[in-house]
C-alpha positions as semicolon CSV with decimal commas, in nm:
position;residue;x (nm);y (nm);z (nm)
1;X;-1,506;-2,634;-9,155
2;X;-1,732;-2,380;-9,217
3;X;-2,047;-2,284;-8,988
4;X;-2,274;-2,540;-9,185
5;X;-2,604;-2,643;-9,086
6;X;-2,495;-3,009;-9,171
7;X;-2,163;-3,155;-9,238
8;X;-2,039;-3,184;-9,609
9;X;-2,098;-3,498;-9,820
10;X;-1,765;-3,706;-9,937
11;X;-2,017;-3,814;-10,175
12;X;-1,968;-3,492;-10,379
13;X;-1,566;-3,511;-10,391
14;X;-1,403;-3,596;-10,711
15;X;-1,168;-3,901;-10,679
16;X;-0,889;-3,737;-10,619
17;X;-1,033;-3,485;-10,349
18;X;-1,178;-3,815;-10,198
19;X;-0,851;-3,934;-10,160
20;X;-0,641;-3,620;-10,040
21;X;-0,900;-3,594;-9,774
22;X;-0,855;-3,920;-9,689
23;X;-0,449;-3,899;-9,694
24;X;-0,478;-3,565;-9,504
25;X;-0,677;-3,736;-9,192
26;X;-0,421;-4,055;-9,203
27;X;-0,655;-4,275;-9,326
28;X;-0,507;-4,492;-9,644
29;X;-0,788;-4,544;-9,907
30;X;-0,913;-4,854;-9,975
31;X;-0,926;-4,789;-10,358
32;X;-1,310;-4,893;-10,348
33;X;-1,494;-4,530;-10,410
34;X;-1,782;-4,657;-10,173
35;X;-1,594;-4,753;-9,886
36;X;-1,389;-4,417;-9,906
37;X;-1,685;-4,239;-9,907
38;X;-1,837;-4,430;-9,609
39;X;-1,449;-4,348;-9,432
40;X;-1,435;-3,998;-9,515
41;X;-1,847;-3,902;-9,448
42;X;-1,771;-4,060;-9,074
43;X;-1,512;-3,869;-9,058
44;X;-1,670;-3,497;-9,158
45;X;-1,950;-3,594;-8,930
46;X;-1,716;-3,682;-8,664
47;X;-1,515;-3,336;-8,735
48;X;-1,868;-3,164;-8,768
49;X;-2,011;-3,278;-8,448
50;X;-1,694;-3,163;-8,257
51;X;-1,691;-2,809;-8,419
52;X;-2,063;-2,800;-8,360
53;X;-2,035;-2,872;-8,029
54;X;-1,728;-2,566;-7,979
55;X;-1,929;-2,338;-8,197
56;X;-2,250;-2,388;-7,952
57;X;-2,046;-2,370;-7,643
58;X;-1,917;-2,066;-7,734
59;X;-2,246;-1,888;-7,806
60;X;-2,348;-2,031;-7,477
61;X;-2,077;-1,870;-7,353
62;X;-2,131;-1,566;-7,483
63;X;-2,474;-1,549;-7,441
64;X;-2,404;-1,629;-7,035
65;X;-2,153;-1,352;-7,025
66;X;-2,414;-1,127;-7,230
67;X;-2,650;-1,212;-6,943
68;X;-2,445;-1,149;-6,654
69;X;-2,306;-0,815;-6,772
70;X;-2,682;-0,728;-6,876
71;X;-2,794;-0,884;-6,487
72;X;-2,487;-0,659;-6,351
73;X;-2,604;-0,379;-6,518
74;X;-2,962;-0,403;-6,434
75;X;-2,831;-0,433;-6,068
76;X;-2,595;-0,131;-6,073
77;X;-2,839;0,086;-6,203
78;X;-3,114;-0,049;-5,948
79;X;-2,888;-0,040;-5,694
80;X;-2,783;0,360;-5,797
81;X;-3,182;0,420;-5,872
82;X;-3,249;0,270;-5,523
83;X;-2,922;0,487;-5,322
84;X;-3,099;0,762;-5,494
85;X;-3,450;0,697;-5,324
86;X;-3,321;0,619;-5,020
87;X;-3,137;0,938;-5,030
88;X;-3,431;1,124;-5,128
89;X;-3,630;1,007;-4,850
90;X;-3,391;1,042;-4,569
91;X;-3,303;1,376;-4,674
92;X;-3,678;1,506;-4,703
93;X;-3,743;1,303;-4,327
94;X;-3,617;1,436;-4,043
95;X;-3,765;1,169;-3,839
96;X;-3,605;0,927;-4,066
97;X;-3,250;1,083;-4,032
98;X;-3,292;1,098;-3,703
99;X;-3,373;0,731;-3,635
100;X;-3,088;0,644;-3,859
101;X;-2,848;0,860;-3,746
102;X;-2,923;0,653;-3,363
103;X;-2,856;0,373;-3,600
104;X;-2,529;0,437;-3,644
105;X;-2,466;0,597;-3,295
106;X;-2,536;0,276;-3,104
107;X;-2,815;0,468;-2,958
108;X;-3,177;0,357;-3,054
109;X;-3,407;0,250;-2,777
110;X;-3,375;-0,168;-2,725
111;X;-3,749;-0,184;-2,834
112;X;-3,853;-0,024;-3,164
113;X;-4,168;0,061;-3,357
114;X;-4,079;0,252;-3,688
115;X;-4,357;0,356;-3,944
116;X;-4,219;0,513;-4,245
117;X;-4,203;0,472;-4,600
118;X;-4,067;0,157;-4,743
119;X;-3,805;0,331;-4,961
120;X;-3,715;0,491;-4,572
121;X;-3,740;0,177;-4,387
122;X;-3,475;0,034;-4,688
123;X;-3,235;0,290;-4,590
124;X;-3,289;0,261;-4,231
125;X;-3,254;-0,144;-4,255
126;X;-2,931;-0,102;-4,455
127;X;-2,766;0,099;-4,146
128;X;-2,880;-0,166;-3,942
129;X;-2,615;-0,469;-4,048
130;X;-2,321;-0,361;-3,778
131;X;-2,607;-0,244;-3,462
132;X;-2,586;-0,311;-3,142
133;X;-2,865;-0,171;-2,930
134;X;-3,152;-0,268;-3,115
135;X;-3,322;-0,586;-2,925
136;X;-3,695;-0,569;-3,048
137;X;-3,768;-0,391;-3,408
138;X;-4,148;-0,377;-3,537
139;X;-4,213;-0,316;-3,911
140;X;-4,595;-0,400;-3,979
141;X;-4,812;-0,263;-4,150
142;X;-4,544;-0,025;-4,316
143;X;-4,623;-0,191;-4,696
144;X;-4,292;-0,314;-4,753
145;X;-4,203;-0,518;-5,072
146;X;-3,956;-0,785;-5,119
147;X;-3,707;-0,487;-5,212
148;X;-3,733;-0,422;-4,821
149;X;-3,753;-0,763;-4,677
150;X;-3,436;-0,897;-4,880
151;X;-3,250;-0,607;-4,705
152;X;-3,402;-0,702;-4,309
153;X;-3,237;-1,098;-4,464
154;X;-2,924;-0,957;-4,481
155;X;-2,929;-0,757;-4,173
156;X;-2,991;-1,111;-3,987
157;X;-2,716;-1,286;-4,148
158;X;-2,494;-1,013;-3,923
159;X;-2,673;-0,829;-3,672
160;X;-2,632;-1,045;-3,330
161;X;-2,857;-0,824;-3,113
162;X;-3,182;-0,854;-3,256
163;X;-3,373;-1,072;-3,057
164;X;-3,765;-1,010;-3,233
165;X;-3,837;-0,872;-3,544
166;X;-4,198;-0,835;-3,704
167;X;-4,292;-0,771;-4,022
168;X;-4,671;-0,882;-4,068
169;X;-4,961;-0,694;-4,279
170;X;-4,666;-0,601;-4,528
171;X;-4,667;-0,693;-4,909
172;X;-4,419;-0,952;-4,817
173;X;-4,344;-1,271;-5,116
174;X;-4,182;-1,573;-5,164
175;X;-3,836;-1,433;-5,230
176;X;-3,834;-1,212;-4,841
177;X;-3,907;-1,571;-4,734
178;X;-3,667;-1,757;-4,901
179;X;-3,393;-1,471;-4,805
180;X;-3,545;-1,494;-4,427
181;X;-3,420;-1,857;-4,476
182;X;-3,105;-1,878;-4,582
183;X;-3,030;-1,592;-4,296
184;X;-3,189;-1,764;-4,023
185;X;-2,969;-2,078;-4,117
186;X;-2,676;-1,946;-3,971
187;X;-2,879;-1,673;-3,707
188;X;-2,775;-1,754;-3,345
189;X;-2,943;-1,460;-3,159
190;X;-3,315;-1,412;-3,320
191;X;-3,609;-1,571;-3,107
192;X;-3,898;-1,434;-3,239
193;X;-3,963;-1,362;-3,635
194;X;-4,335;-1,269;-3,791
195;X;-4,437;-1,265;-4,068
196;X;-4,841;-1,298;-4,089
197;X;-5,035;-1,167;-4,348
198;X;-4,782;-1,162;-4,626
199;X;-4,834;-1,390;-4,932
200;X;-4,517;-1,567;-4,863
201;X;-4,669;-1,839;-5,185
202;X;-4,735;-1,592;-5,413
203;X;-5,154;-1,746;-5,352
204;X;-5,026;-2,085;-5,336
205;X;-4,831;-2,068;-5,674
206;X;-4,414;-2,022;-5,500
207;X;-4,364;-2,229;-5,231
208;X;-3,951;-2,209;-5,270
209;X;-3,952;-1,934;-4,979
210;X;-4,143;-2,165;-4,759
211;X;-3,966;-2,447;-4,838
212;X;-3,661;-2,226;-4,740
213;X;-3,775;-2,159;-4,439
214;X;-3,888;-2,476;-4,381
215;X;-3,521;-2,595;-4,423
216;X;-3,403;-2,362;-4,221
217;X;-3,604;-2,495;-3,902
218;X;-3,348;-2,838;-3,965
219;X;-3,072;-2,650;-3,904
220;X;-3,186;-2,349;-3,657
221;X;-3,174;-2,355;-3,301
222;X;-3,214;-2,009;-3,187
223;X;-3,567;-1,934;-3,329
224;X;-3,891;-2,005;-3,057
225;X;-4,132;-1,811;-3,243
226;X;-4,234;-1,793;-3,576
227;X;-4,600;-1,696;-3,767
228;X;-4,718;-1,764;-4,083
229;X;-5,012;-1,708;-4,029
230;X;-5,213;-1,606;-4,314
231;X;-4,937;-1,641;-4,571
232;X;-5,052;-1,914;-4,731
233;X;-4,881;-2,142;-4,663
234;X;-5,076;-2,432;-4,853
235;X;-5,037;-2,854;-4,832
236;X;-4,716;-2,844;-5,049
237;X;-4,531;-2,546;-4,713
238;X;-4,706;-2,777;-4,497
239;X;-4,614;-3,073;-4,569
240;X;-4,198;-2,910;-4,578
241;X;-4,254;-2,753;-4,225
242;X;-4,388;-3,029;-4,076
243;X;-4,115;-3,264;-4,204
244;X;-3,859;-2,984;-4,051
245;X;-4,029;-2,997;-3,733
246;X;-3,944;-3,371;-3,706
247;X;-3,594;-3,232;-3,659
248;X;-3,585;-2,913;-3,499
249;X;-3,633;-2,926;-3,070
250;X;-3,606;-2,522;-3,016
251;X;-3,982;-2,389;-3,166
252;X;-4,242;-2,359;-2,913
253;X;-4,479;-2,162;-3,122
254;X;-4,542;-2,172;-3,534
255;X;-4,876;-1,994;-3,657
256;X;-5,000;-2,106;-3,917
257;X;-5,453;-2,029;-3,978
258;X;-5,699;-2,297;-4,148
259;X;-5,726;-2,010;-4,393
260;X;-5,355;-2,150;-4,509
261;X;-5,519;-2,445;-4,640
262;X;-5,261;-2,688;-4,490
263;X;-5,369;-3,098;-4,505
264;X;-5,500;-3,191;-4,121
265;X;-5,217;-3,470;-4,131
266;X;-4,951;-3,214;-4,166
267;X;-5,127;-2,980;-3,874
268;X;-5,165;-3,272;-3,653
269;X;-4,784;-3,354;-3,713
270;X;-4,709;-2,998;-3,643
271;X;-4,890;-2,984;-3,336
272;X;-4,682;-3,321;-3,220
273;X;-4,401;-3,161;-3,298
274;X;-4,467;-2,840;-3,117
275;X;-4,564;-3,044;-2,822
276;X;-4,281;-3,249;-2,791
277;X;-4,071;-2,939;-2,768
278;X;-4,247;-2,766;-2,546
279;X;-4,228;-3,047;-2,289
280;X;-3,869;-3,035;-2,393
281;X;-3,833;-2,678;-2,301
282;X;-4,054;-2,713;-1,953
283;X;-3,876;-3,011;-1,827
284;X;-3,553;-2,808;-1,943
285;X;-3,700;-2,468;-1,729
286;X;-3,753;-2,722;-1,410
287;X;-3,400;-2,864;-1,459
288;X;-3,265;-2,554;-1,456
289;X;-3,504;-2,418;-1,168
290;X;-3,379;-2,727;-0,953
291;X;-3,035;-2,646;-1,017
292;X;-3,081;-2,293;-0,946
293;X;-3,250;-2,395;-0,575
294;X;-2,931;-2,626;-0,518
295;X;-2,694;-2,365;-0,629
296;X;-2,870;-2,156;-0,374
297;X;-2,836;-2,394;-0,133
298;X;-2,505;-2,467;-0,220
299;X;-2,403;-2,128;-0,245
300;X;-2,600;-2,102;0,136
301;X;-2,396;-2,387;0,281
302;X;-2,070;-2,278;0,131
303;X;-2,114;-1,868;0,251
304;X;-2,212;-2,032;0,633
305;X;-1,909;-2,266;0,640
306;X;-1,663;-1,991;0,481
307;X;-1,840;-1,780;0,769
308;X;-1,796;-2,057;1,072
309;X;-1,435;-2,043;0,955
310;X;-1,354;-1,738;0,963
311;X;-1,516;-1,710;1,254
312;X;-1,286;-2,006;1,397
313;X;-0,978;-1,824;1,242
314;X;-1,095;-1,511;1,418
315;X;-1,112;-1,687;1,771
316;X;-0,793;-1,867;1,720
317;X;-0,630;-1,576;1,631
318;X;-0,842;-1,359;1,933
319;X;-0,661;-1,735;2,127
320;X;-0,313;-1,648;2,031
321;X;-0,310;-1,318;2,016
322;X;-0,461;-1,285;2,391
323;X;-0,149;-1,576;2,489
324;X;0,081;-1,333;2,340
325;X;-0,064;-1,049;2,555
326;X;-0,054;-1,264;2,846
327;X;0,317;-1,366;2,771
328;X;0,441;-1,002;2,755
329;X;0,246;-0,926;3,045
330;X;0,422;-1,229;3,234
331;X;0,774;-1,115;3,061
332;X;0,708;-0,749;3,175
333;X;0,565;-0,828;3,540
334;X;0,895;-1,059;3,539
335;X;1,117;-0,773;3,453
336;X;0,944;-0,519;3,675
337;X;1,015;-0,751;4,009
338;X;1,341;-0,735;3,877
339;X;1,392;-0,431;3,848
340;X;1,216;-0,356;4,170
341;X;1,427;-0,637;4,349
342;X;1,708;-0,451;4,230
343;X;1,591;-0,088;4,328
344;X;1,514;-0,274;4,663
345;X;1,871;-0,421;4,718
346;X;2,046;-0,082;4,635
347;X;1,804;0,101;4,898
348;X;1,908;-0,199;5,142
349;X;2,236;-0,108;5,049
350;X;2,204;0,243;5,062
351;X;2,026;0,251;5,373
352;X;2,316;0,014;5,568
353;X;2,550;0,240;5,424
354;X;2,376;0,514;5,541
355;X;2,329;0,331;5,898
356;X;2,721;0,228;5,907
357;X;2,785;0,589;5,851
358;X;2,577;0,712;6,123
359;X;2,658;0,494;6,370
360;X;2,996;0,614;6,272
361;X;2,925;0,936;6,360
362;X;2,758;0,921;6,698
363;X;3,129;0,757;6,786
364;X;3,305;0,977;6,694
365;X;3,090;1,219;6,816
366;X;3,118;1,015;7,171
367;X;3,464;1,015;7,127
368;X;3,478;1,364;7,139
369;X;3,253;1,465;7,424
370;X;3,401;1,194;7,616
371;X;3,794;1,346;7,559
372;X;3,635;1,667;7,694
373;X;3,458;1,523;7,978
374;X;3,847;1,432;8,136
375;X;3,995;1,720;8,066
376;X;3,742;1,891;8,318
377;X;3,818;1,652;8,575
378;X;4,160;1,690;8,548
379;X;4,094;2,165;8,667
């Protein structure tokens, strides 16, 4: 069928047209011209509605893909306009290319104040995603858009060593704070986030970044800190953060000001909230500090009884090795009177040999003089 505004009329078919139509859809004519009509009209309005339907999906269709290639293209060129900036400024800074350059290096002090252009502290937060020696990084009062703050979002969603960022007195909105919520949802290492004095609501008119954050406080459990303070948060944030609060047992401190215009029940709930988990977190701190002191003592006990033994191994060893000493000693002195007994019965020997063979010789020697003494006699 043609692109018609409304489907044709059977009603303007000749007889015989009526009837081919009819023949060519399957349906056998009733030979009454009204009820054909009726038949065939329900029919083109049936086939008209369908084709409608395609013709409209289609334009939807291509009006979507229109969109996204025209969305696509807006962000390529933004995305080439903003490289361009950011090269502009690092390239005219060399404080800028310095700091980023200790980016990159793994090399920045743990604790960081930077105040520099926003377009600078874009390119600087973009070499930020894969750093490791950043702890602490301040950004107030630097007049950063939402540009800048999307860009700290999705240095959170990856960065694991940044324990404290702050980022109050900027020109903050509701879409840094609904990015600072979906990156804080799955953030295990941040403690500490500020962001006071930003109109987070747009004045009270966009509360989908609070209400992100809000949601993000369910699911959290890293995060102590966080200010709003001054951001306006209004009765519709409040009434989301103190809901969250119901749920999350981690956040000691949220700042919000009566200048936020939040409803007293929602404060008061707050407050509850925040004192529940601080007496969470000080019973926690005196858990711990009691297991610490019987670790110590543990640790005390254990290093004095590994000490005692080893001292007791060290005497029984000083034991057996002085028995040993004693037993050579014994086996040596043994072997020695031995050995002496034996020197002693070869000088016995020696010295009766030596006797036997002097009292030899004296009788021999009397022998003699006594043959001469007769021969004398005998003249």
């Amino acid at each position: 069928m043609a692109d018609d505004e409304e489907a044709p009329q059977a009603s303007d078919l000749s007889q015989k047209a009526l009837r081919d139509e009819l023949e060519k859809r399957g349906i056998k004519p009733t030979g009454f011209p009204a009820d054909d009509i009726r038949l065939l009209q329900a029919r083109f309005d049936q086939e008209w509605a369908a084709e409608k339907q395609e013709r409209d999906a289609k334009r939807f269709a291509a009006q979507q893909r229109k969109q996204a290639e025209e969305a696509e293209l807006r962000k390529r060129r933004l995305l080439e306009r903003q490289r361009a900036e950011e090269e502009d400024a690092v390239n005219s800074d060399a404080r800028v290319r310095f700091w980023i350059d200790l980016v990159k290096d793994n090399a920045t002090p743990a604790d960081t104040v930077l105040r520099v252009s926003p377009v600078a502290t874009r390119a600087f937060a973009k070499a930020l995603r894969d750093n490791t020696s950043l702890v602490t990084l301040d950004l107030c009062r630097c007049e950063l858009k939402d540009d800048v703050g999307i860009e700290l979002a999705k240095v959170l969603m990856t960065n694991a060593s940044l324990r404290k960022v702050e980022l109050g007195d900027n020109l903050l909105g509701p879409p840094t704070a609904a990015a600072m919520g979906e990156a804080l949802s799955g953030n295990h290492s941040l403690t500490s986030l500020s962001l006071a004095h930003n109109a987070l609501t747009a004045n009270e008119s966009d509360f989908k970044g609070v209400e992100a954050l809000a949601q993000m406080l369910q699911r959290n459990t890293a995060l102590t800190h966080l200010s709003l303070w001054h951001t306006g948060v209004g009765r519709d944030g409040g009434v989301a953060l103190a809901r969250a609060m119901g749920s999350n047992l981690t956040v000691l401190m949220l700042e919000v000001a009566p200048a936020d215009n939040m409803a007293l029940t929602e404060t008061s709930a707050l407050c509850a909230h925040l004192s529940r988990n601080r007496g969470r977190a000080e019973s926690a701190r005196l858990r711990a500090r009691e297991e610490l002191a019987r670790k110590l003592v543990a640790d005390k006990e254990a290093a004095e009884r590994a000490a005692a033994e080893s001292k007791r191994r060290e005497e029984e060893e000083w034991i057996r090795e002085q028995a040993r000493l004693r037993t050579e000693a014994r086996a040596a002195a043994a072997a020695q009177a031995l050995i002496d007994e034996e020197a002693a019965r070869v000088a016995r020997e020696e010295e009766e040999i030596r006797k036997r063979e002097e009292a030899k010789r004296k009788a021999e020697e009397g022998k003699k003089k006594g043959k001469k003494g007769k021969k004398g006699k005998k003249k």
